Amino acid sequence: MTDIPATAGPADLHRPFATTAIQTDLDGPVLRIRLGATPEDNTFTVALLDDLLAVLHALHDRPDIRVLLLTGAGDDFNLGAERTEFQTALAHDPTGTALRRMNDKALRVCEALENTHAITIARLHGRVIGAGLALASYCDLRAGADDCRFRMPEVALGLPPAWGGAMGRLIAEAGVSHIRELMLTGENFDAAAAQRLGLLHKVAPRDGLDTAVDSWIRPLLRRAPEALVLTKRMLNGYARAARTAEVGLLDAHLLSAHLGLAQTGQSAPPPAPVRS
């Protein structure tokens, strides 16, 4: 295995891709990304988002990379956004501009993951919380260990569930009724429930998770690349059309505004009445 190149010009195909917050392994046409530099790094930091954006951008010039696998670096896939960075950003910039940039970056990562030509696979294990589930929802295929535990805790924490603009994607994948219940109550749910909802396509014992993922990768690599890319584009196009309106960017700004008000001790204003 080799590190993914940082750029993909003809004279630069073997230059290592420098990342500090994620681990990348390239095995022929399959790129594996571990979220976190160490097993203890299990939240989304700005550095991790920067690394993901850089790698996803580099894929534009790497049509030879046909499958992208995301997994966690430690016992859990991901525990969500690093909230201490929100507080630090507001402390240094009370206007909320820096915080909006952070939240917009999360949106750009999710959009890049959805739109990359590579078929994306989320390999989930342990806890998959908040932003971790949001990111996984943007993958084309999702396999989870039977020990997975999921939760959308944002409302319970006093936050709108706006990370990455993922509400529309989650609704498209699992249905508005199910996502409404899980977001409003913040209930934990297991791998079997996630599979029933459509948030997981496969569930396997933890020691058999790699075998389950490989059973996807092998046939994917046998398919004609253009057929896979065009099919992915068509599926995403129909899924986005079903969302009626794409408000992911608005979600990022709403989250920034809410956190800014919370920092100053103010309450968010009530929503304006809807007029017909």
PDB file of N, CA and C in Angstrom, residues 175-257:
ATOM      1  N   GLY A 175     -36.158   8.256   5.177  1.00  0.00           N
ATOM      2  CA  GLY A 175     -37.542   8.694   5.279  1.00  0.00           C
ATOM      3  C   GLY A 175     -37.739   9.725   6.372  1.00  0.00           C
ATOM      4  N   VAL A 176     -38.589  10.697   6.078  1.00  0.00           N
ATOM      5  CA  VAL A 176     -38.753  11.823   6.996  1.00  0.00           C
ATOM      6  C   VAL A 176     -39.345  11.395   8.331  1.00  0.00           C
ATOM      7  N   SER A 177     -40.255  10.436   8.338  1.00  0.00           N
ATOM      8  CA  SER A 177     -40.893  10.030   9.587  1.00  0.00           C
ATOM      9  C   SER A 177     -39.879   9.445  10.562  1.00  0.00           C
ATOM     10  N   HIS A 178     -39.020   8.557  10.067  1.00  0.00           N
ATOM     11  CA  HIS A 178     -38.012   7.942  10.939  1.00  0.00           C
ATOM     12  C   HIS A 178     -36.987   8.964  11.418  1.00  0.00           C
ATOM     13  N   ILE A 179     -36.515   9.813  10.519  1.00  0.00           N
ATOM     14  CA  ILE A 179     -35.497  10.792  10.904  1.00  0.00           C
ATOM     15  C   ILE A 179     -36.085  11.817  11.871  1.00  0.00           C
ATOM     16  N   ARG A 180     -37.341  12.177  11.674  1.00  0.00           N
ATOM     17  CA  ARG A 180     -37.985  13.105  12.616  1.00  0.00           C
ATOM     18  C   ARG A 180     -37.947  12.546  14.027  1.00  0.00           C
ATOM     19  N   GLU A 181     -38.340  11.281  14.176  1.00  0.00           N
ATOM     20  CA  GLU A 181     -38.351  10.670  15.505  1.00  0.00           C
ATOM     21  C   GLU A 181     -36.952  10.634  16.115  1.00  0.00           C
ATOM     22  N   LEU A 182     -35.962  10.206  15.335  1.00  0.00           N
ATOM     23  CA  LEU A 182     -34.616  10.029  15.869  1.00  0.00           C
ATOM     24  C   LEU A 182     -33.958  11.358  16.203  1.00  0.00           C
ATOM     25  N   MET A 183     -34.235  12.397  15.403  1.00  0.00           N
ATOM     26  CA  MET A 183     -33.652  13.713  15.692  1.00  0.00           C
ATOM     27  C   MET A 183     -34.315  14.370  16.892  1.00  0.00           C
ATOM     28  N   LEU A 184     -35.631  14.283  16.986  1.00  0.00           N
ATOM     29  CA  LEU A 184     -36.338  14.963  18.073  1.00  0.00           C
ATOM     30  C   LEU A 184     -36.121  14.282  19.420  1.00  0.00           C
ATOM     31  N   THR A 185     -36.036  12.958  19.429  1.00  0.00           N
ATOM     32  CA  THR A 185     -35.896  12.244  20.698  1.00  0.00           C
ATOM     33  C   THR A 185     -34.441  12.006  21.080  1.00  0.00           C
ATOM     34  N   GLY A 186     -33.532  11.969  20.091  1.00  0.00           N
ATOM     35  CA  GLY A 186     -32.144  11.659  20.392  1.00  0.00           C
ATOM     36  C   GLY A 186     -31.934  10.239  20.866  1.00  0.00           C
ATOM     37  N   GLU A 187     -32.843   9.332  20.538  1.00  0.00           N
ATOM     38  CA  GLU A 187     -32.745   7.950  21.006  1.00  0.00           C
ATOM     39  C   GLU A 187     -31.563   7.217  20.360  1.00  0.00           C
ATOM     40  N   ASN A 188     -30.976   6.315  21.130  1.00  0.00           N
ATOM     41  CA  ASN A 188     -29.972   5.414  20.578  1.00  0.00           C
ATOM     42  C   ASN A 188     -30.661   4.328  19.755  1.00  0.00           C
ATOM     43  N   PHE A 189     -30.001   3.878  18.692  1.00  0.00           N
ATOM     44  CA  PHE A 189     -30.514   2.730  17.960  1.00  0.00           C
ATOM     45  C   PHE A 189     -29.341   1.885  17.483  1.00  0.00           C
ATOM     46  N   ASP A 190     -29.612   0.607  17.277  1.00  0.00           N
ATOM     47  CA  ASP A 190     -28.533  -0.338  16.990  1.00  0.00           C
ATOM     48  C   ASP A 190     -28.424  -0.624  15.494  1.00  0.00           C
ATOM     49  N   ALA A 191     -27.517  -1.534  15.160  1.00  0.00           N
ATOM     50  CA  ALA A 191     -27.252  -1.835  13.751  1.00  0.00           C
ATOM     51  C   ALA A 191     -28.463  -2.447  13.073  1.00  0.00           C
ATOM     52  N   ALA A 192     -29.188  -3.314  13.779  1.00  0.00           N
ATOM     53  CA  ALA A 192     -30.358  -3.939  13.172  1.00  0.00           C
ATOM     54  C   ALA A 192     -31.403  -2.891  12.814  1.00  0.00           C
ATOM     55  N   ALA A 193     -31.618  -1.923  13.716  1.00  0.00           N
ATOM     56  CA  ALA A 193     -32.575  -0.848  13.428  1.00  0.00           C
ATOM     57  C   ALA A 193     -32.084   0.011  12.277  1.00  0.00           C
ATOM     58  N   ALA A 194     -30.782   0.293  12.245  1.00  0.00           N
ATOM     59  CA  ALA A 194     -30.229   1.099  11.155  1.00  0.00           C
ATOM     60  C   ALA A 194     -30.426   0.411   9.811  1.00  0.00           C
ATOM     61  N   GLN A 195     -30.301  -0.906   9.790  1.00  0.00           N
ATOM     62  CA  GLN A 195     -30.511  -1.633   8.535  1.00  0.00           C
ATOM     63  C   GLN A 195     -31.982  -1.583   8.127  1.00  0.00           C
ATOM     64  N   ARG A 196     -32.892  -1.705   9.079  1.00  0.00           N
ATOM     65  CA  ARG A 196     -34.317  -1.622   8.748  1.00  0.00           C
ATOM     66  C   ARG A 196     -34.675  -0.256   8.178  1.00  0.00           C
ATOM     67  N   LEU A 197     -34.008   0.794   8.670  1.00  0.00           N
ATOM     68  CA  LEU A 197     -34.291   2.158   8.222  1.00  0.00           C
ATOM     69  C   LEU A 197     -33.646   2.480   6.880  1.00  0.00           C
ATOM     70  N   GLY A 198     -32.678   1.672   6.450  1.00  0.00           N
ATOM     71  CA  GLY A 198     -31.954   1.967   5.226  1.00  0.00           C
ATOM     72  C   GLY A 198     -30.678   2.749   5.450  1.00  0.00           C
ATOM     73  N   LEU A 199     -30.304   2.984   6.708  1.00  0.00           N
ATOM     74  CA  LEU A 199     -29.055   3.680   6.999  1.00  0.00           C
ATOM     75  C   LEU A 199     -27.857   2.731   6.893  1.00  0.00           C
ATOM     76  N   LEU A 200     -28.093   1.438   7.002  1.00  0.00           N
ATOM     77  CA  LEU A 200     -27.081   0.423   6.728  1.00  0.00           C
ATOM     78  C   LEU A 200     -27.616  -0.511   5.644  1.00  0.00           C
ATOM     79  N   HIS A 201     -26.731  -0.894   4.733  1.00  0.00           N
ATOM     80  CA  HIS A 201     -27.107  -1.871   3.724  1.00  0.00           C
ATOM     81  C   HIS A 201     -26.753  -3.293   4.168  1.00  0.00           C
ATOM     82  N   LYS A 202     -25.680  -3.419   4.949  1.00  0.00           N
ATOM     83  CA  LYS A 202     -25.247  -4.725   5.449  1.00  0.00           C
ATOM     84  C   LYS A 202     -24.878  -4.614   6.918  1.00  0.00           C
ATOM     85  N   VAL A 203     -25.139  -5.677   7.664  1.00  0.00           N
ATOM     86  CA  VAL A 203     -24.680  -5.813   9.049  1.00  0.00           C
ATOM     87  C   VAL A 203     -23.919  -7.120   9.148  1.00  0.00           C
ATOM     88  N   ALA A 204     -22.770  -7.076   9.816  1.00  0.00           N
ATOM     89  CA  ALA A 204     -21.933  -8.272   9.950  1.00  0.00           C
ATOM     90  C   ALA A 204     -21.289  -8.263  11.331  1.00  0.00           C
ATOM     91  N   PRO A 205     -20.891  -9.437  11.831  1.00  0.00           N
ATOM     92  CA  PRO A 205     -20.081  -9.443  13.054  1.00  0.00           C
ATOM     93  C   PRO A 205     -18.832  -8.596  12.845  1.00  0.00           C
ATOM     94  N   ARG A 206     -18.325  -8.025  13.917  1.00  0.00           N
ATOM     95  CA  ARG A 206     -17.189  -7.117  13.759  1.00  0.00           C
ATOM     96  C   ARG A 206     -16.003  -7.804  13.079  1.00  0.00           C
ATOM     97  N   ASP A 207     -15.761  -9.058  13.414  1.00  0.00           N
ATOM     98  CA  ASP A 207     -14.624  -9.738  12.801  1.00  0.00           C
ATOM     99  C   ASP A 207     -14.913 -10.182  11.374  1.00  0.00           C
ATOM    100  N   GLY A 208     -16.144 -10.008  10.921  1.00  0.00           N
ATOM    101  CA  GLY A 208     -16.479 -10.334   9.543  1.00  0.00           C
ATOM    102  C   GLY A 208     -16.806  -9.122   8.703  1.00  0.00           C
ATOM    103  N   LEU A 209     -16.570  -7.924   9.264  1.00  0.00           N
ATOM    104  CA  LEU A 209     -16.948  -6.698   8.569  1.00  0.00           C
ATOM    105  C   LEU A 209     -16.127  -6.484   7.295  1.00  0.00           C
ATOM    106  N   ASP A 210     -14.836  -6.774   7.364  1.00  0.00           N
ATOM    107  CA  ASP A 210     -14.002  -6.605   6.171  1.00  0.00           C
ATOM    108  C   ASP A 210     -14.431  -7.549   5.050  1.00  0.00           C
ATOM    109  N   THR A 211     -14.828  -8.754   5.416  1.00  0.00           N
ATOM    110  CA  THR A 211     -15.310  -9.698   4.401  1.00  0.00           C
ATOM    111  C   THR A 211     -16.571  -9.166   3.736  1.00  0.00           C
ATOM    112  N   ALA A 212     -17.461  -8.577   4.539  1.00  0.00           N
ATOM    113  CA  ALA A 212     -18.693  -8.011   3.990  1.00  0.00           C
ATOM    114  C   ALA A 212     -18.390  -6.870   3.032  1.00  0.00           C
ATOM    115  N   VAL A 213     -17.439  -6.012   3.404  1.00  0.00           N
ATOM    116  CA  VAL A 213     -17.072  -4.889   2.544  1.00  0.00           C
ATOM    117  C   VAL A 213     -16.408  -5.389   1.264  1.00  0.00           C
ATOM    118  N   ASP A 214     -15.522  -6.365   1.395  1.00  0.00           N
ATOM    119  CA  ASP A 214     -14.839  -6.914   0.218  1.00  0.00           C
ATOM    120  C   ASP A 214     -15.817  -7.543  -0.764  1.00  0.00           C
ATOM    121  N   SER A 215     -16.926  -8.057  -0.250  1.00  0.00           N
ATOM    122  CA  SER A 215     -17.911  -8.659  -1.154  1.00  0.00           C
ATOM    123  C   SER A 215     -18.572  -7.608  -2.046  1.00  0.00           C
ATOM    124  N   TRP A 216     -18.473  -6.333  -1.671  1.00  0.00           N
ATOM    125  CA  TRP A 216     -18.897  -5.236  -2.553  1.00  0.00           C
ATOM    126  C   TRP A 216     -17.765  -4.826  -3.482  1.00  0.00           C
ATOM    127  N   ILE A 217     -16.574  -4.698  -2.928  1.00  0.00           N
ATOM    128  CA  ILE A 217     -15.464  -4.127  -3.692  1.00  0.00           C
ATOM    129  C   ILE A 217     -15.121  -4.982  -4.906  1.00  0.00           C
ATOM    130  N   ARG A 218     -15.072  -6.302  -4.732  1.00  0.00           N
ATOM    131  CA  ARG A 218     -14.680  -7.178  -5.848  1.00  0.00           C
ATOM    132  C   ARG A 218     -15.575  -7.001  -7.073  1.00  0.00           C
ATOM    133  N   PRO A 219     -16.902  -7.067  -6.936  1.00  0.00           N
ATOM    134  CA  PRO A 219     -17.727  -6.870  -8.139  1.00  0.00           C
ATOM    135  C   PRO A 219     -17.699  -5.434  -8.656  1.00  0.00           C
ATOM    136  N   LEU A 220     -17.543  -4.458  -7.767  1.00  0.00           N
ATOM    137  CA  LEU A 220     -17.459  -3.069  -8.223  1.00  0.00           C
ATOM    138  C   LEU A 220     -16.279  -2.875  -9.167  1.00  0.00           C
ATOM    139  N   LEU A 221     -15.156  -3.496  -8.839  1.00  0.00           N
ATOM    140  CA  LEU A 221     -13.964  -3.336  -9.675  1.00  0.00           C
ATOM    141  C   LEU A 221     -14.085  -4.073 -11.006  1.00  0.00           C
ATOM    142  N   ARG A 222     -15.028  -5.000 -11.085  1.00  0.00           N
ATOM    143  CA  ARG A 222     -15.240  -5.694 -12.367  1.00  0.00           C
ATOM    144  C   ARG A 222     -16.173  -4.915 -13.285  1.00  0.00           C
ATOM    145  N   ARG A 223     -16.896  -3.951 -12.746  1.00  0.00           N
ATOM    146  CA  ARG A 223     -17.847  -3.197 -13.553  1.00  0.00           C
ATOM    147  C   ARG A 223     -17.124  -2.168 -14.413  1.00  0.00           C
ATOM    148  N   ALA A 224     -17.756  -1.813 -15.532  1.00  0.00           N
ATOM    149  CA  ALA A 224     -17.193  -0.777 -16.395  1.00  0.00           C
ATOM    150  C   ALA A 224     -17.184   0.553 -15.642  1.00  0.00           C
ATOM    151  N   PRO A 225     -16.046   1.228 -15.557  1.00  0.00           N
ATOM    152  CA  PRO A 225     -15.970   2.469 -14.759  1.00  0.00           C
ATOM    153  C   PRO A 225     -17.008   3.511 -15.154  1.00  0.00           C
ATOM    154  N   GLU A 226     -17.193   3.760 -16.452  1.00  0.00           N
ATOM    155  CA  GLU A 226     -18.134   4.793 -16.874  1.00  0.00           C
ATOM    156  C   GLU A 226     -19.568   4.435 -16.512  1.00  0.00           C
ATOM    157  N   ALA A 227     -19.897   3.143 -16.576  1.00  0.00           N
ATOM    158  CA  ALA A 227     -21.247   2.727 -16.196  1.00  0.00           C
ATOM    159  C   ALA A 227     -21.492   3.007 -14.717  1.00  0.00           C
ATOM    160  N   LEU A 228     -20.501   2.739 -13.874  1.00  0.00           N
ATOM    161  CA  LEU A 228     -20.648   3.014 -12.441  1.00  0.00           C
ATOM    162  C   LEU A 228     -20.793   4.508 -12.178  1.00  0.00           C
ATOM    163  N   VAL A 229     -19.936   5.309 -12.804  1.00  0.00           N
ATOM    164  CA  VAL A 229     -19.968   6.754 -12.571  1.00  0.00           C
ATOM    165  C   VAL A 229     -21.303   7.341 -13.007  1.00  0.00           C
ATOM    166  N   LEU A 230     -21.759   6.961 -14.203  1.00  0.00           N
ATOM    167  CA  LEU A 230     -23.016   7.510 -14.698  1.00  0.00           C
ATOM    168  C   LEU A 230     -24.200   7.055 -13.852  1.00  0.00           C
ATOM    169  N   THR A 231     -24.176   5.807 -13.407  1.00  0.00           N
ATOM    170  CA  THR A 231     -25.254   5.327 -12.548  1.00  0.00           C
ATOM    171  C   THR A 231     -25.269   6.074 -11.224  1.00  0.00           C
ATOM    172  N   LYS A 232     -24.088   6.310 -10.651  1.00  0.00           N
ATOM    173  CA  LYS A 232     -24.021   7.084  -9.409  1.00  0.00           C
ATOM    174  C   LYS A 232     -24.560   8.489  -9.620  1.00  0.00           C
ATOM    175  N   ARG A 233     -24.193   9.135 -10.723  1.00  0.00           N
ATOM    176  CA  ARG A 233     -24.681  10.483 -11.011  1.00  0.00           C
ATOM    177  C   ARG A 233     -26.209  10.489 -11.139  1.00  0.00           C
ATOM    178  N   MET A 234     -26.752   9.493 -11.832  1.00  0.00           N
ATOM    179  CA  MET A 234     -28.198   9.428 -12.014  1.00  0.00           C
ATOM    180  C   MET A 234     -28.908   9.217 -10.679  1.00  0.00           C
ATOM    181  N   LEU A 235     -28.409   8.294  -9.860  1.00  0.00           N
ATOM    182  CA  LEU A 235     -29.024   8.036  -8.555  1.00  0.00           C
ATOM    183  C   LEU A 235     -28.998   9.283  -7.681  1.00  0.00           C
ATOM    184  N   ASN A 236     -27.850   9.974  -7.645  1.00  0.00           N
ATOM    185  CA  ASN A 236     -27.753  11.184  -6.839  1.00  0.00           C
ATOM    186  C   ASN A 236     -28.677  12.276  -7.370  1.00  0.00           C
ATOM    187  N   GLY A 237     -28.789  12.365  -8.704  1.00  0.00           N
ATOM    188  CA  GLY A 237     -29.671  13.371  -9.280  1.00  0.00           C
ATOM    189  C   GLY A 237     -31.120  13.153  -8.886  1.00  0.00           C
ATOM    190  N   TYR A 238     -31.596  11.917  -8.968  1.00  0.00           N
ATOM    191  CA  TYR A 238     -32.969  11.626  -8.575  1.00  0.00           C
ATOM    192  C   TYR A 238     -33.168  11.831  -7.070  1.00  0.00           C
ATOM    193  N   ALA A 239     -32.170  11.449  -6.277  1.00  0.00           N
ATOM    194  CA  ALA A 239     -32.294  11.625  -4.824  1.00  0.00           C
ATOM    195  C   ALA A 239     -32.362  13.099  -4.459  1.00  0.00           C
ATOM    196  N   ARG A 240     -31.542  13.926  -5.121  1.00  0.00           N
ATOM    197  CA  ARG A 240     -31.581  15.364  -4.829  1.00  0.00           C
ATOM    198  C   ARG A 240     -32.895  15.980  -5.277  1.00  0.00           C
ATOM    199  N   ALA A 241     -33.418  15.517  -6.400  1.00  0.00           N
ATOM    200  CA  ALA A 241     -34.704  16.039  -6.872  1.00  0.00           C
ATOM    201  C   ALA A 241     -35.803  15.738  -5.871  1.00  0.00           C
ATOM    202  N   ALA A 242     -35.707  14.578  -5.215  1.00  0.00           N
ATOM    203  CA  ALA A 242     -36.720  14.198  -4.237  1.00  0.00           C
ATOM    204  C   ALA A 242     -36.677  15.075  -2.990  1.00  0.00           C
ATOM    205  N   ARG A 243     -35.562  15.774  -2.776  1.00  0.00           N
ATOM    206  CA  ARG A 243     -35.476  16.642  -1.596  1.00  0.00           C
ATOM    207  C   ARG A 243     -36.249  17.939  -1.779  1.00  0.00           C
ATOM    208  N   THR A 244     -36.676  18.227  -2.994  1.00  0.00           N
ATOM    209  CA  THR A 244     -37.466  19.403  -3.353  1.00  0.00           C
ATOM    210  C   THR A 244     -36.647  20.671  -3.312  1.00  0.00           C
ATOM    211  N   ALA A 245     -36.008  20.943  -2.176  1.00  0.00           N
ATOM    212  CA  ALA A 245     -35.177  22.149  -2.049  1.00  0.00           C
ATOM    213  C   ALA A 245     -33.905  21.773  -1.319  1.00  0.00           C
ATOM    214  N   GLU A 246     -32.775  22.266  -1.796  1.00  0.00           N
ATOM    215  CA  GLU A 246     -31.489  21.986  -1.164  1.00  0.00           C
ATOM    216  C   GLU A 246     -31.136  23.157  -0.265  1.00  0.00           C
ATOM    217  N   VAL A 247     -31.175  22.928   1.048  1.00  0.00           N
ATOM    218  CA  VAL A 247     -30.963  24.018   2.004  1.00  0.00           C
ATOM    219  C   VAL A 247     -29.748  23.754   2.878  1.00  0.00           C
ATOM    220  N   GLY A 248     -28.819  22.940   2.395  1.00  0.00           N
ATOM    221  CA  GLY A 248     -27.653  22.600   3.206  1.00  0.00           C
ATOM    222  C   GLY A 248     -26.839  23.804   3.612  1.00  0.00           C
ATOM    223  N   LEU A 249     -26.635  24.763   2.683  1.00  0.00           N
ATOM    224  CA  LEU A 249     -25.858  25.950   3.026  1.00  0.00           C
ATOM    225  C   LEU A 249     -26.560  26.763   4.093  1.00  0.00           C
ATOM    226  N   LEU A 250     -27.886  26.862   4.003  1.00  0.00           N
ATOM    227  CA  LEU A 250     -28.648  27.568   5.032  1.00  0.00           C
ATOM    228  C   LEU A 250     -28.481  26.882   6.377  1.00  0.00           C
ATOM    229  N   ASP A 251     -28.469  25.540   6.390  1.00  0.00           N
ATOM    230  CA  ASP A 251     -28.271  24.803   7.637  1.00  0.00           C
ATOM    231  C   ASP A 251     -26.989  25.229   8.331  1.00  0.00           C
ATOM    232  N   ALA A 252     -25.902  25.363   7.571  1.00  0.00           N
ATOM    233  CA  ALA A 252     -24.613  25.741   8.149  1.00  0.00           C
ATOM    234  C   ALA A 252     -24.692  27.112   8.796  1.00  0.00           C
ATOM    235  N   HIS A 253     -25.384  28.040   8.158  1.00  0.00           N
ATOM    236  CA  HIS A 253     -25.491  29.389   8.717  1.00  0.00           C
ATOM    237  C   HIS A 253     -26.420  29.416   9.931  1.00  0.00           C
ATOM    238  N   LEU A 254     -27.474  28.597   9.900  1.00  0.00           N
ATOM    239  CA  LEU A 254     -28.358  28.528  11.059  1.00  0.00           C
ATOM    240  C   LEU A 254     -27.620  27.987  12.283  1.00  0.00           C
ATOM    241  N   LEU A 255     -26.796  26.969  12.078  1.00  0.00           N
ATOM    242  CA  LEU A 255     -26.027  26.414  13.189  1.00  0.00           C
ATOM    243  C   LEU A 255     -25.069  27.454  13.741  1.00  0.00           C
ATOM    244  N   SER A 256     -24.399  28.206  12.877  1.00  0.00           N
ATOM    245  CA  SER A 256     -23.471  29.247  13.321  1.00  0.00           C
ATOM    246  C   SER A 256     -24.198  30.317  14.116  1.00  0.00           C
ATOM    247  N   ALA A 257     -25.361  30.743  13.622  1.00  0.00           N
ATOM    248  CA  ALA A 257     -26.121  31.782  14.316  1.00  0.00           C
ATOM    249  C   ALA A 257     -26.586  31.289  15.678  1.00  0.00           C
TER     250      ALA A 257
END
